[in-house]
């Protein structure tokens, strides 16, 4: 079903608010993986504010859908989403990456309410998703597991072992999403370790692939709807995105993979986000 106009506008507004929080987190923490955090905000927004079946007031509810941020360095984008969704107060984000804070540069599932899996080492998220998918299938439970990966981590062999397993075990309850922003810390993915033909590789491993604009809520909605309806085949949403999305001077600029900013830079970034 298509997004209603007011529903779409609400998602756009929430995504804008979260992007502003990402810039705040960069300032409060003294630095963050800002580029790849900004590129996933629209994906996380539609997941957490429309599709994931979760209860912020009951984070460990057995029937919840699970989410794994495999590209754990994008915690500066993910943790503000959890705050905005109501797992903990936004005010607590001011402690991000400080001594004693539950919020670090990579999410800790033992400390962050609403976080289903710790992350840090790249290429591990999909393996965890497959394990969760197998567990749900064995117990005949109908919750989904969503794993959001970076394209740069898809040069890890463990990603493809997991992809092969998910297809072999017919895990229609596993949804993979790749943040295809085409940049990693050392440059473009195609220069560092070429991925193309990327969609064809996932199809060859037995996945249904849906390729979309990862910043278009209509396309995101259609893809999620198809993924949630899957039965016996894992679905991979290949979301073409822009690193640093929403901040004009950060977009498609690898310098902003990890960065800090003084008050002037942060205000400039926020002004760009507000312009839309």
Coordinates of C-alpha atoms in Angstrom, one line a residue:
X1 CA 0.0 0.0 0.0
X2 CA 1.3 3.4 -0.9
X3 CA 2.3 5.9 1.7
X4 CA -0.4 8.5 2.5
X5 CA 0.8 12.1 1.9
X6 CA 0.7 13.0 5.6
X7 CA 2.4 9.8 6.6
X8 CA 5.2 10.5 4.1
X9 CA 5.6 14.1 5.3
X10 CA 5.8 12.9 8.9
X11 CA 8.6 10.4 8.0
X12 CA 10.5 13.2 6.2
X13 CA 10.2 15.5 9.3
X14 CA 11.4 12.7 11.6
X15 CA 14.4 12.0 9.4
X16 CA 15.3 15.7 9.4
X17 CA 15.1 15.8 13.2
X18 CA 17.3 12.8 13.5
X19 CA 19.9 14.2 11.1
X20 CA 20.1 17.3 13.3
X21 CA 20.7 14.9 16.3
X22 CA 23.5 13.2 14.4
X23 CA 25.3 16.6 14.1
X24 CA 24.7 17.2 17.8
X25 CA 26.2 13.8 18.6
X26 CA 29.2 14.6 16.5
X27 CA 29.7 17.8 18.5
X28 CA 29.0 16.3 21.9
X29 CA 31.3 13.3 21.4
X30 CA 34.1 15.2 19.8
X31 CA 33.8 13.2 16.6
X32 CA 31.7 10.5 14.9
X33 CA 31.3 8.4 11.8
X34 CA 29.0 11.1 10.4
X35 CA 29.0 10.4 6.7
X36 CA 27.7 6.8 6.9
X37 CA 25.4 7.7 9.7
X38 CA 23.6 10.3 7.6
X39 CA 23.3 8.0 4.7
X40 CA 21.2 5.5 6.6
X41 CA 18.7 7.8 8.4
X42 CA 15.9 7.5 5.9
X43 CA 16.2 3.7 6.0
X44 CA 16.2 3.6 9.8
X45 CA 13.3 6.1 10.0
X46 CA 10.9 4.0 7.9
X47 CA 12.0 0.8 9.8
X48 CA 11.5 2.2 13.3
X49 CA 8.5 4.4 12.7
X50 CA 6.5 2.2 10.4
X51 CA 7.7 -1.4 9.9
X52 CA 9.5 -2.9 12.9
X53 CA 7.1 -4.5 15.4
X54 CA 8.7 -3.3 18.6
X55 CA 7.7 -2.0 22.1
X56 CA 10.0 0.7 23.4
X57 CA 8.4 0.3 26.8
X58 CA 9.3 -3.4 26.7
X59 CA 12.7 -3.6 24.9
X60 CA 13.1 -7.4 25.4
X61 CA 9.6 -8.4 24.3
X62 CA 9.9 -11.9 22.9
X63 CA 7.7 -11.2 19.9
X64 CA 9.5 -8.2 18.6
X65 CA 11.2 -7.9 15.3
X66 CA 15.0 -7.8 15.6
X67 CA 17.3 -5.3 14.1
X68 CA 21.1 -5.6 13.6
X69 CA 23.3 -2.7 12.6
X70 CA 26.1 -4.6 11.0
X71 CA 27.9 -1.4 10.1
X72 CA 28.2 -0.6 13.8
X73 CA 30.4 2.4 13.3
X74 CA 27.2 4.2 12.3
X75 CA 26.0 4.2 15.9
X76 CA 25.9 8.0 15.7
X77 CA 22.9 7.6 13.4
X78 CA 21.4 4.5 15.0
X79 CA 21.4 5.5 18.6
X80 CA 19.6 8.9 18.0
X81 CA 16.9 6.9 16.2
X82 CA 16.4 4.7 19.3
X83 CA 16.1 7.9 21.4
X84 CA 13.6 9.4 19.0
X85 CA 11.6 6.2 19.1
X86 CA 11.3 6.4 22.8
X87 CA 13.7 3.8 24.2
X88 CA 15.5 6.5 26.3
X89 CA 15.5 10.3 26.6
X90 CA 17.2 12.3 23.8
X91 CA 18.9 14.3 26.6
X92 CA 21.1 11.3 27.4
X93 CA 22.7 11.5 24.0
X94 CA 24.9 14.3 25.3
X95 CA 27.0 11.6 27.0
X96 CA 27.7 9.9 23.7
X97 CA 31.2 8.2 23.8
X98 CA 32.0 9.7 27.2
X99 CA 33.2 7.8 30.3
X100 CA 30.4 5.8 31.9
X101 CA 28.0 6.4 29.0
X102 CA 26.1 3.4 27.5
X103 CA 26.6 5.0 24.1
X104 CA 29.9 4.3 22.4
X105 CA 31.2 4.6 18.8
X106 CA 29.8 1.1 18.2
X107 CA 26.5 0.0 19.8
X108 CA 26.6 -2.4 22.8
X109 CA 23.6 -4.7 23.1
X110 CA 24.2 -5.1 26.8
X111 CA 24.0 -1.4 27.5
X112 CA 21.8 0.3 24.9
X113 CA 18.1 -0.2 25.4
X114 CA 16.5 -1.4 22.1
X115 CA 19.8 -2.6 20.6
X116 CA 19.5 -6.3 19.8
X117 CA 23.1 -7.0 18.9
X118 CA 26.5 -5.5 19.6
X119 CA 28.5 -4.5 16.6
X120 CA 32.0 -3.3 15.7
X121 CA 33.8 -6.0 13.6
X122 CA 32.5 -5.5 10.1
X123 CA 31.0 -8.4 8.2
X124 CA 29.5 -10.2 11.3
X125 CA 25.9 -8.8 11.3
X126 CA 24.4 -11.0 8.7
X127 CA 25.7 -14.1 10.4
X128 CA 23.9 -13.1 13.5
X129 CA 20.8 -12.4 11.5
X130 CA 20.9 -15.9 10.0
X131 CA 21.2 -17.4 13.5
X132 CA 18.2 -15.4 14.6
X133 CA 16.2 -16.4 11.5
X134 CA 17.0 -20.0 12.1
X135 CA 15.9 -19.7 15.7
X136 CA 12.6 -18.1 14.9
X137 CA 11.9 -20.7 12.2
X138 CA 12.7 -23.6 14.6
X139 CA 10.3 -22.1 17.2
X140 CA 7.7 -21.4 14.6
X141 CA 7.6 -17.7 15.5
X142 CA 6.8 -15.0 13.0
X143 CA 9.1 -12.1 13.8
X144 CA 11.5 -10.8 11.3
X145 CA 15.2 -10.0 11.6
X146 CA 16.6 -7.0 9.6
X147 CA 20.3 -6.6 9.1
X148 CA 21.6 -3.3 7.8
X149 CA 25.1 -3.6 6.2
X150 CA 27.5 -1.1 4.7
X151 CA 28.6 -1.8 1.1
X152 CA 32.3 -1.5 2.2
X153 CA 31.9 -4.5 4.6
X154 CA 30.6 -6.7 1.8
X155 CA 34.1 -7.5 0.7
X156 CA 34.2 -9.7 3.9
X157 CA 33.9 -13.4 3.1
X158 CA 31.6 -13.9 6.2
X159 CA 28.9 -11.8 4.5
X160 CA 28.7 -14.3 1.6
X161 CA 28.9 -17.4 3.8
X162 CA 25.9 -15.9 5.6
X163 CA 24.1 -15.1 2.3
X164 CA 24.6 -18.6 1.1
X165 CA 23.2 -20.0 4.4
X166 CA 20.1 -17.8 4.5
X167 CA 19.2 -18.9 1.0
X168 CA 19.9 -22.6 1.7
X169 CA 17.7 -22.6 4.8
X170 CA 15.0 -20.6 3.0
X171 CA 14.9 -17.8 5.6
X172 CA 12.1 -15.6 4.4
X173 CA 12.2 -14.1 7.8
X174 CA 15.6 -12.5 7.2
X175 CA 15.8 -9.1 5.4
X176 CA 19.2 -7.7 4.4
X177 CA 19.7 -4.0 3.6
X178 CA 22.8 -2.7 2.0
X179 CA 23.7 1.0 2.4
X180 CA 25.1 1.4 -1.1
X181 CA 26.8 4.8 -0.7
X182 CA 29.8 3.6 -2.7
X183 CA 32.4 5.1 -0.3
X184 CA 34.4 3.5 2.5
X185 CA 37.2 4.9 4.7
X186 CA 39.9 4.5 2.1
X187 CA 38.0 5.7 -1.0
X188 CA 35.4 4.3 -3.3
X189 CA 34.3 0.7 -3.0
X190 CA 35.0 0.0 -6.6
X191 CA 38.6 1.2 -6.2
X192 CA 39.3 -0.6 -2.9
X193 CA 37.5 -3.9 -3.7
X194 CA 35.1 -3.9 -6.6
X195 CA 31.6 -5.1 -5.7
X196 CA 29.9 -4.9 -9.1
X197 CA 27.9 -6.6 -10.5
X198 CA 26.6 -6.3 -6.9
X199 CA 22.9 -7.1 -7.3
X200 CA 23.6 -10.0 -9.5
X201 CA 25.9 -11.5 -6.9
X202 CA 23.1 -11.5 -4.3
X203 CA 20.7 -13.0 -6.8
X204 CA 23.2 -15.7 -7.6
X205 CA 23.3 -16.5 -3.9
X206 CA 19.6 -17.1 -3.9
X207 CA 18.2 -13.8 -2.6
X208 CA 15.3 -11.8 -3.9
X209 CA 16.9 -8.4 -4.7
X210 CA 15.0 -5.1 -4.7
X211 CA 17.1 -2.1 -5.8
X212 CA 15.9 1.3 -4.8
X213 CA 16.8 4.9 -4.0
X214 CA 17.5 4.7 -0.3
X215 CA 16.4 8.3 0.3
X216 CA 13.0 8.0 -1.4
X217 CA 10.3 7.1 1.1
X218 CA 7.9 5.8 -1.5
X219 CA 10.5 3.4 -2.9
X220 CA 11.6 2.4 0.7
X221 CA 8.0 1.7 1.6
X222 CA 7.4 -0.5 -1.5
X223 CA 10.6 -2.4 -0.8
X224 CA 9.8 -3.0 2.9
X225 CA 6.3 -4.1 2.1
X226 CA 7.6 -6.7 -0.3
X227 CA 10.3 -7.8 2.1
X228 CA 7.8 -8.2 5.0
X229 CA 5.6 -10.4 2.7
X230 CA 8.4 -12.8 1.9
X231 CA 8.0 -16.5 2.9
X232 CA 10.7 -18.9 1.8
X233 CA 13.4 -16.7 0.4
X234 CA 15.6 -14.0 2.0
X235 CA 15.2 -10.5 0.6
X236 CA 18.0 -8.0 0.0
X237 CA 17.2 -4.3 -0.3
X238 CA 20.0 -2.7 -2.2
X239 CA 19.5 0.9 -1.2
X240 CA 21.4 3.4 -3.3
X241 CA 22.3 6.2 -1.0
X242 CA 24.5 9.3 -0.6
X243 CA 27.2 9.4 2.0
X244 CA 26.7 12.5 4.2
X245 CA 23.1 12.9 2.9
X246 CA 21.4 16.1 3.9
X247 CA 24.6 18.1 4.5
X248 CA 25.6 19.6 1.2
X249 CA 29.3 19.9 2.0
X250 CA 29.5 16.4 3.3
X251 CA 27.7 14.6 0.5
X252 CA 29.8 12.1 -1.5
X253 CA 32.9 13.3 0.3
X254 CA 35.0 10.5 1.9
X255 CA 36.6 13.1 4.2
X256 CA 33.4 12.9 6.3
X257 CA 33.6 9.2 6.9
X258 CA 34.8 10.0 10.4
X259 CA 35.1 13.6 11.4
X260 CA 34.6 16.2 14.1
X261 CA 33.4 19.7 13.8
X262 CA 33.6 23.0 15.8
X263 CA 30.5 25.0 16.5
X264 CA 30.7 26.9 13.1
X265 CA 30.8 23.6 11.1
X266 CA 28.0 22.1 13.1
X267 CA 25.8 25.2 12.6
X268 CA 26.6 25.2 8.9
X269 CA 25.6 21.5 8.7
X270 CA 22.4 22.1 10.6
X271 CA 21.5 24.9 8.3
X272 CA 22.0 22.7 5.3
X273 CA 19.7 20.0 6.8
X274 CA 17.0 22.5 7.5
X275 CA 17.1 23.7 3.9
X276 CA 16.2 20.2 2.9

